[in-house]
mmCIF file of C-alpha atoms in Angstrom:
data_model
loop_
_atom_site.group_PDB
_atom_site.id
_atom_site.type_symbol
_atom_site.label_atom_id
_atom_site.label_comp_id
_atom_site.label_asym_id
_atom_site.label_seq_id
_atom_site.Cartn_x
_atom_site.Cartn_y
_atom_site.Cartn_z
ATOM 1 C CA MET A 115 6.722 -8.343 -6.211
ATOM 2 C CA LEU A 116 7.512 -4.655 -6.794
ATOM 3 C CA ASP A 117 9.163 -4.453 -3.374
ATOM 4 C CA THR A 118 11.981 -6.613 -4.789
ATOM 5 C CA LYS A 119 12.347 -4.409 -7.901
ATOM 6 C CA ARG A 120 13.282 -1.072 -6.312
ATOM 7 C CA TYR A 121 16.206 -0.768 -8.729
ATOM 8 C CA TRP A 122 13.688 -0.232 -11.545
ATOM 9 C CA PHE A 123 12.876 3.168 -10.043
ATOM 10 C CA GLN A 124 16.349 4.131 -8.821
ATOM 11 C CA SER A 125 16.984 6.843 -11.446
ATOM 12 C CA LEU A 126 13.550 8.389 -10.908
ATOM 13 C CA GLU A 127 14.016 8.240 -7.142
ATOM 14 C CA THR A 128 17.365 10.031 -7.413
ATOM 15 C CA ILE A 129 15.846 12.882 -9.447
ATOM 16 C CA ILE A 130 12.833 13.224 -7.146
ATOM 17 C CA GLY A 131 15.076 13.139 -4.082
ATOM 18 C CA ARG A 132 17.212 15.982 -5.405
ATOM 19 C CA VAL A 133 14.238 18.118 -6.410
ATOM 20 C CA PHE A 134 12.190 17.750 -3.229
ATOM 21 C CA SER A 135 15.246 18.082 -0.996
ATOM 22 C CA LEU A 136 15.238 21.748 -2.037
ATOM 23 C CA LEU A 137 12.053 22.325 -0.037
ATOM 24 C CA PRO A 138 12.301 22.989 3.725
ATOM 25 C CA ILE A 139 10.472 19.754 4.579
ATOM 26 C CA SER A 140 12.114 16.840 6.369
ATOM 27 C CA PRO A 141 11.642 13.225 5.217
ATOM 28 C CA ASN A 142 9.409 12.624 8.255
ATOM 29 C CA GLY A 143 7.476 15.756 7.301
ATOM 30 C CA TYR A 144 6.689 14.217 3.909
ATOM 31 C CA THR A 145 5.631 11.015 5.687
ATOM 32 C CA CYS A 146 3.210 12.951 7.896
ATOM 33 C CA LEU A 147 1.858 14.842 4.878
ATOM 34 C CA SER A 148 1.086 11.518 3.186
ATOM 35 C CA GLY A 149 -1.084 10.691 6.207
ATOM 36 C CA VAL A 150 -2.878 14.038 5.968
ATOM 37 C CA PHE A 151 -3.639 13.440 2.289
ATOM 38 C CA GLY A 152 -4.826 9.936 3.194
ATOM 39 C CA LEU A 153 -7.295 11.409 5.695
ATOM 40 C CA MET A 154 -8.568 13.853 3.074
ATOM 41 C CA GLY A 155 -8.945 11.026 0.567
ATOM 42 C CA MET A 156 -10.863 8.945 3.110
ATOM 43 C CA TYR A 157 -13.207 11.859 3.804
ATOM 44 C CA CYS A 158 -13.842 12.233 0.075
ATOM 45 C CA LEU A 159 -14.698 8.535 -0.214
ATOM 46 C CA ILE A 160 -17.061 8.806 2.756
ATOM 47 C CA THR A 161 -18.790 11.788 1.117
ATOM 48 C CA GLN A 162 -18.633 9.991 -2.270
ATOM 49 C CA LYS A 163 -16.469 12.606 -3.975
ATOM 50 C CA LEU A 164 -14.614 9.936 -5.884
ATOM 51 C CA ALA A 165 -12.550 12.160 -8.190
ATOM 52 C CA TRP A 166 -11.144 14.113 -5.245
ATOM 53 C CA ALA A 167 -10.501 10.897 -3.336
ATOM 54 C CA ILE A 168 -8.388 9.616 -6.235
ATOM 55 C CA ILE A 169 -6.415 12.878 -6.352
ATOM 56 C CA PHE A 170 -5.739 12.905 -2.600
ATOM 57 C CA PHE A 171 -4.800 9.230 -2.374
ATOM 58 C CA PHE A 172 -2.541 9.510 -5.427
ATOM 59 C CA SER A 173 -0.872 12.585 -3.923
ATOM 60 C CA GLY A 174 -0.437 10.750 -0.628
ATOM 61 C CA GLY A 175 1.130 7.809 -2.440
ATOM 62 C CA PHE A 176 3.520 10.143 -4.248
ATOM 63 C CA LEU A 177 4.492 11.801 -0.945
ATOM 64 C CA ASP A 178 5.182 8.342 0.452
ATOM 65 C CA PHE A 179 7.629 7.829 -2.424
ATOM 66 C CA ILE A 180 9.193 11.251 -1.840
ATOM 67 C CA ASP A 181 10.003 10.744 1.859
ATOM 68 C CA GLY A 182 12.399 7.860 1.224
ATOM 69 C CA ALA A 183 13.916 9.552 -1.816
ATOM 70 C CA VAL A 184 14.622 12.734 0.162
ATOM 71 C CA ALA A 185 16.018 10.769 3.115
ATOM 72 C CA ARG A 186 18.455 8.925 0.862
ATOM 73 C CA ASN A 187 19.419 12.074 -1.029
ATOM 74 C CA LYS A 188 20.175 13.925 2.205
ATOM 75 C CA ASN A 189 21.802 10.829 3.716
ATOM 76 C CA ALA A 190 19.290 11.251 6.529
ATOM 77 C CA SER A 191 17.756 7.763 6.663
ATOM 78 C CA THR A 192 16.981 6.742 10.241
ATOM 79 C CA LYS A 193 15.360 3.771 11.949
ATOM 80 C CA VAL A 194 12.686 6.092 13.367
ATOM 81 C CA GLY A 195 11.938 7.448 9.892
ATOM 82 C CA ALA A 196 11.675 3.950 8.419
ATOM 83 C CA TYR A 197 9.403 2.926 11.297
ATOM 84 C CA LEU A 198 7.124 5.950 10.856
ATOM 85 C CA ASP A 199 6.976 5.322 7.110
ATOM 86 C CA THR A 200 5.804 1.749 7.681
ATOM 87 C CA ILE A 201 3.191 2.814 10.251
ATOM 88 C CA PHE A 202 1.791 5.561 8.024
ATOM 89 C CA ASP A 203 1.666 3.112 5.095
ATOM 90 C CA ARG A 204 -0.619 0.840 7.122
ATOM 91 C CA TYR A 205 -2.804 3.723 8.277
ATOM 92 C CA VAL A 206 -3.282 5.123 4.773
ATOM 93 C CA GLU A 207 -4.133 1.701 3.363
ATOM 94 C CA GLY A 208 -6.654 1.260 6.181
ATOM 95 C CA MET A 209 -8.150 4.672 5.378
ATOM 96 C CA ILE A 210 -8.706 3.596 1.782
ATOM 97 C CA PHE A 211 -10.458 0.372 2.769
ATOM 98 C CA PHE A 212 -12.547 2.167 5.389
ATOM 99 C CA GLY A 213 -13.613 4.808 2.865
ATOM 100 C CA LEU A 214 -14.630 2.108 0.383
ATOM 101 C CA LEU A 215 -17.281 0.935 2.859
ATOM 102 C CA PHE A 216 -19.245 4.111 2.162
ATOM 103 C CA LEU A 217 -19.458 3.655 -1.613
ATOM 104 C CA PRO A 218 -22.625 2.070 -3.081
ATOM 105 C CA LEU A 219 -20.825 -1.125 -4.075
ATOM 106 C CA PRO A 220 -22.937 -3.995 -5.437
ATOM 107 C CA THR A 221 -23.052 -7.532 -4.047
ATOM 108 C CA ILE A 222 -21.062 -9.984 -6.151
ATOM 109 C CA GLY A 223 -20.992 -13.409 -4.534
ATOM 110 C CA LEU A 224 -20.583 -11.814 -1.116
ATOM 111 C CA PRO A 225 -21.576 -8.359 0.147
ATOM 112 C CA ALA A 226 -18.978 -5.762 -0.860
ATOM 113 C CA TYR A 227 -18.017 -5.121 2.762
ATOM 114 C CA ALA A 228 -16.971 -8.789 3.043
ATOM 115 C CA TRP A 229 -14.586 -8.418 0.085
ATOM 116 C CA ILE A 230 -13.245 -5.178 1.586
ATOM 117 C CA PHE A 231 -12.628 -6.966 4.890
ATOM 118 C CA LEU A 232 -10.889 -9.890 3.156
ATOM 119 C CA ALA A 233 -8.741 -7.510 1.096
ATOM 120 C CA MET A 234 -7.715 -5.573 4.198
ATOM 121 C CA PHE A 235 -7.145 -8.767 6.178
ATOM 122 C CA GLY A 236 -4.901 -10.124 3.423
ATOM 123 C CA SER A 237 -3.002 -6.843 3.392
ATOM 124 C CA ILE A 238 -2.479 -6.976 7.171
ATOM 125 C CA ILE A 239 -1.372 -10.619 7.218
ATOM 126 C CA THR A 240 0.986 -10.090 4.264
ATOM 127 C CA THR A 241 2.718 -7.330 6.210
ATOM 128 C CA TYR A 242 2.585 -9.185 9.525
ATOM 129 C CA ALA A 243 4.038 -12.365 7.995
ATOM 130 C CA LYS A 244 7.091 -10.299 7.060
ATOM 131 C CA ALA A 245 7.394 -8.591 10.447
ATOM 132 C CA ALA A 246 6.790 -11.764 12.463
ATOM 133 C CA ALA A 247 9.385 -13.743 10.491
ATOM 134 C CA LYS A 248 12.020 -11.174 11.443
ATOM 135 C CA GLU A 249 10.765 -10.828 15.043
ATOM 136 C CA LYS A 250 10.793 -14.592 15.631
ATOM 137 C CA GLU A 251 14.230 -14.806 13.961
ATOM 138 C CA LEU A 252 13.113 -17.202 11.246
ATOM 139 C CA VAL A 253 14.957 -15.055 8.698
ATOM 140 C CA ASN A 254 18.002 -12.809 8.889
ATOM 141 C CA GLN A 255 16.861 -10.319 6.287
ATOM 142 C CA GLU A 256 13.522 -8.663 5.661
ATOM 143 C CA LEU A 257 11.099 -11.055 3.986
ATOM 144 C CA LYS A 258 9.884 -9.553 0.719
ATOM 145 C CA GLY A 259 8.289 -10.673 -2.506
ATOM 146 C CA GLY A 260 5.109 -12.558 -3.228
ATOM 147 C CA LEU A 261 2.514 -12.038 -5.892
ATOM 148 C CA LEU A 262 0.781 -8.960 -4.467
ATOM 149 C CA SER A 263 2.913 -6.732 -2.260
ATOM 150 C CA ARG A 264 1.881 -3.224 -1.191
ATOM 151 C CA GLY A 265 2.861 -1.622 -4.495
ATOM 152 C CA GLU A 266 0.654 -3.915 -6.553
ATOM 153 C CA ARG A 267 -2.216 -3.578 -4.060
ATOM 154 C CA LEU A 268 -2.152 0.215 -4.296
ATOM 155 C CA ILE A 269 -2.003 0.142 -8.091
ATOM 156 C CA LEU A 270 -5.043 -2.162 -8.225
ATOM 157 C CA ILE A 271 -6.918 0.013 -5.707
ATOM 158 C CA PHE A 272 -6.218 3.149 -7.762
ATOM 159 C CA ILE A 273 -7.415 1.369 -10.910
ATOM 160 C CA ALA A 274 -10.530 0.215 -9.031
ATOM 161 C CA LEU A 275 -11.305 3.784 -7.953
ATOM 162 C CA ILE A 276 -10.696 5.215 -11.421
ATOM 163 C CA LEU A 277 -12.933 2.570 -13.005
ATOM 164 C CA GLY A 278 -15.565 3.374 -10.370
ATOM 165 C CA LEU A 279 -15.480 6.939 -11.651
ATOM 166 C CA ILE A 280 -15.920 5.736 -15.243
ATOM 167 C CA TYR A 281 -18.462 3.007 -14.451
ATOM 168 C CA PRO A 282 -20.598 4.276 -11.524
ATOM 169 C CA ASP A 283 -22.352 0.934 -11.060
ATOM 170 C CA PHE A 284 -19.052 -0.091 -9.374
ATOM 171 C CA LYS A 285 -19.212 -3.677 -10.646
ATOM 172 C CA ILE A 286 -15.660 -3.608 -12.043
ATOM 173 C CA THR A 287 -14.510 -1.954 -8.820
ATOM 174 C CA VAL A 288 -15.870 -4.872 -6.801
ATOM 175 C CA TYR A 289 -14.315 -7.426 -9.166
ATOM 176 C CA LEU A 290 -10.939 -5.775 -8.593
ATOM 177 C CA LEU A 291 -11.536 -5.836 -4.838
ATOM 178 C CA ILE A 292 -12.215 -9.575 -5.145
ATOM 179 C CA ILE A 293 -8.894 -9.984 -6.969
ATOM 180 C CA ILE A 294 -7.113 -8.016 -4.239
ATOM 181 C CA ALA A 295 -8.836 -10.071 -1.521
ATOM 182 C CA VAL A 296 -7.834 -13.381 -3.083
ATOM 183 C CA LEU A 297 -4.306 -12.483 -4.173
ATOM 184 C CA SER A 298 -3.336 -10.599 -1.009
ATOM 185 C CA ASN A 299 -4.235 -13.624 1.114
ATOM 186 C CA PHE A 300 -2.385 -15.871 -1.331
ATOM 187 C CA THR A 301 0.663 -13.594 -0.973
ATOM 188 C CA ALA A 302 0.438 -13.896 2.800
ATOM 189 C CA LEU A 303 0.568 -17.682 2.436
ATOM 190 C CA GLN A 304 3.556 -17.342 0.076
ATOM 191 C CA ARG A 305 5.451 -15.333 2.686
ATOM 192 C CA ILE A 306 4.536 -17.723 5.497
ATOM 193 C CA TYR A 307 5.794 -20.638 3.401
ATOM 194 C CA SER A 308 8.982 -18.759 2.485
ATOM 195 C CA ALA A 309 9.723 -17.908 6.126
ATOM 196 C CA ILE A 310 9.282 -21.535 7.237
ATOM 197 C CA ASN A 311 11.186 -22.921 4.246
ATOM 198 C CA LEU A 312 14.125 -20.528 4.668
ATOM 199 C CA ASN A 313 14.337 -21.387 8.361
ATOM 200 C CA LYS A 314 14.200 -25.096 7.581
ATOM 201 C CA HIS A 315 17.241 -24.706 5.361
ATOM 202 C CA GLY A 316 19.063 -22.681 7.989
ATOM 203 C CA ARG A 317 19.282 -19.421 6.050
#
């Protein structure tokens, strides 16, 4: 949903792009740094340093916002940069889910690792449904939208981690993972339906 509302953040993006363009770091450099912070956040989850994990993942997410803002400010957007940004996004999200496996999460309905798998699977299929629709030429433009796009997933994951810090029994964290698992797979189905429906109407 947030991926269709980029104009909400246009003013903020312009300011951030101008500020961080002053540093001698390329847009792709910021993208790579987001991956480094993702690795550090994953390590902190594995070692159960939750506060540090939150800081590193939040910083990585902010760097992911900066790379595009700097590229647009410098008029340096490239297909390679956009491709790298997408790849690093998937890696960092995978790092978060992998790190969650090492937290002492309780069983709620299913073992926590099952909810983590379903959440990650929904995330992958949501992204793949978009890529495959374009690859198979079902749509002319990038397929976006749906109830739980990457922006909403990351926000819910950050909230889940913060609540895990506040409530160390991690029950609320698992409930949020269940929500992500269910809604991300629902979003994948929304995008699959949209791709087929748009193609049916010849758009």
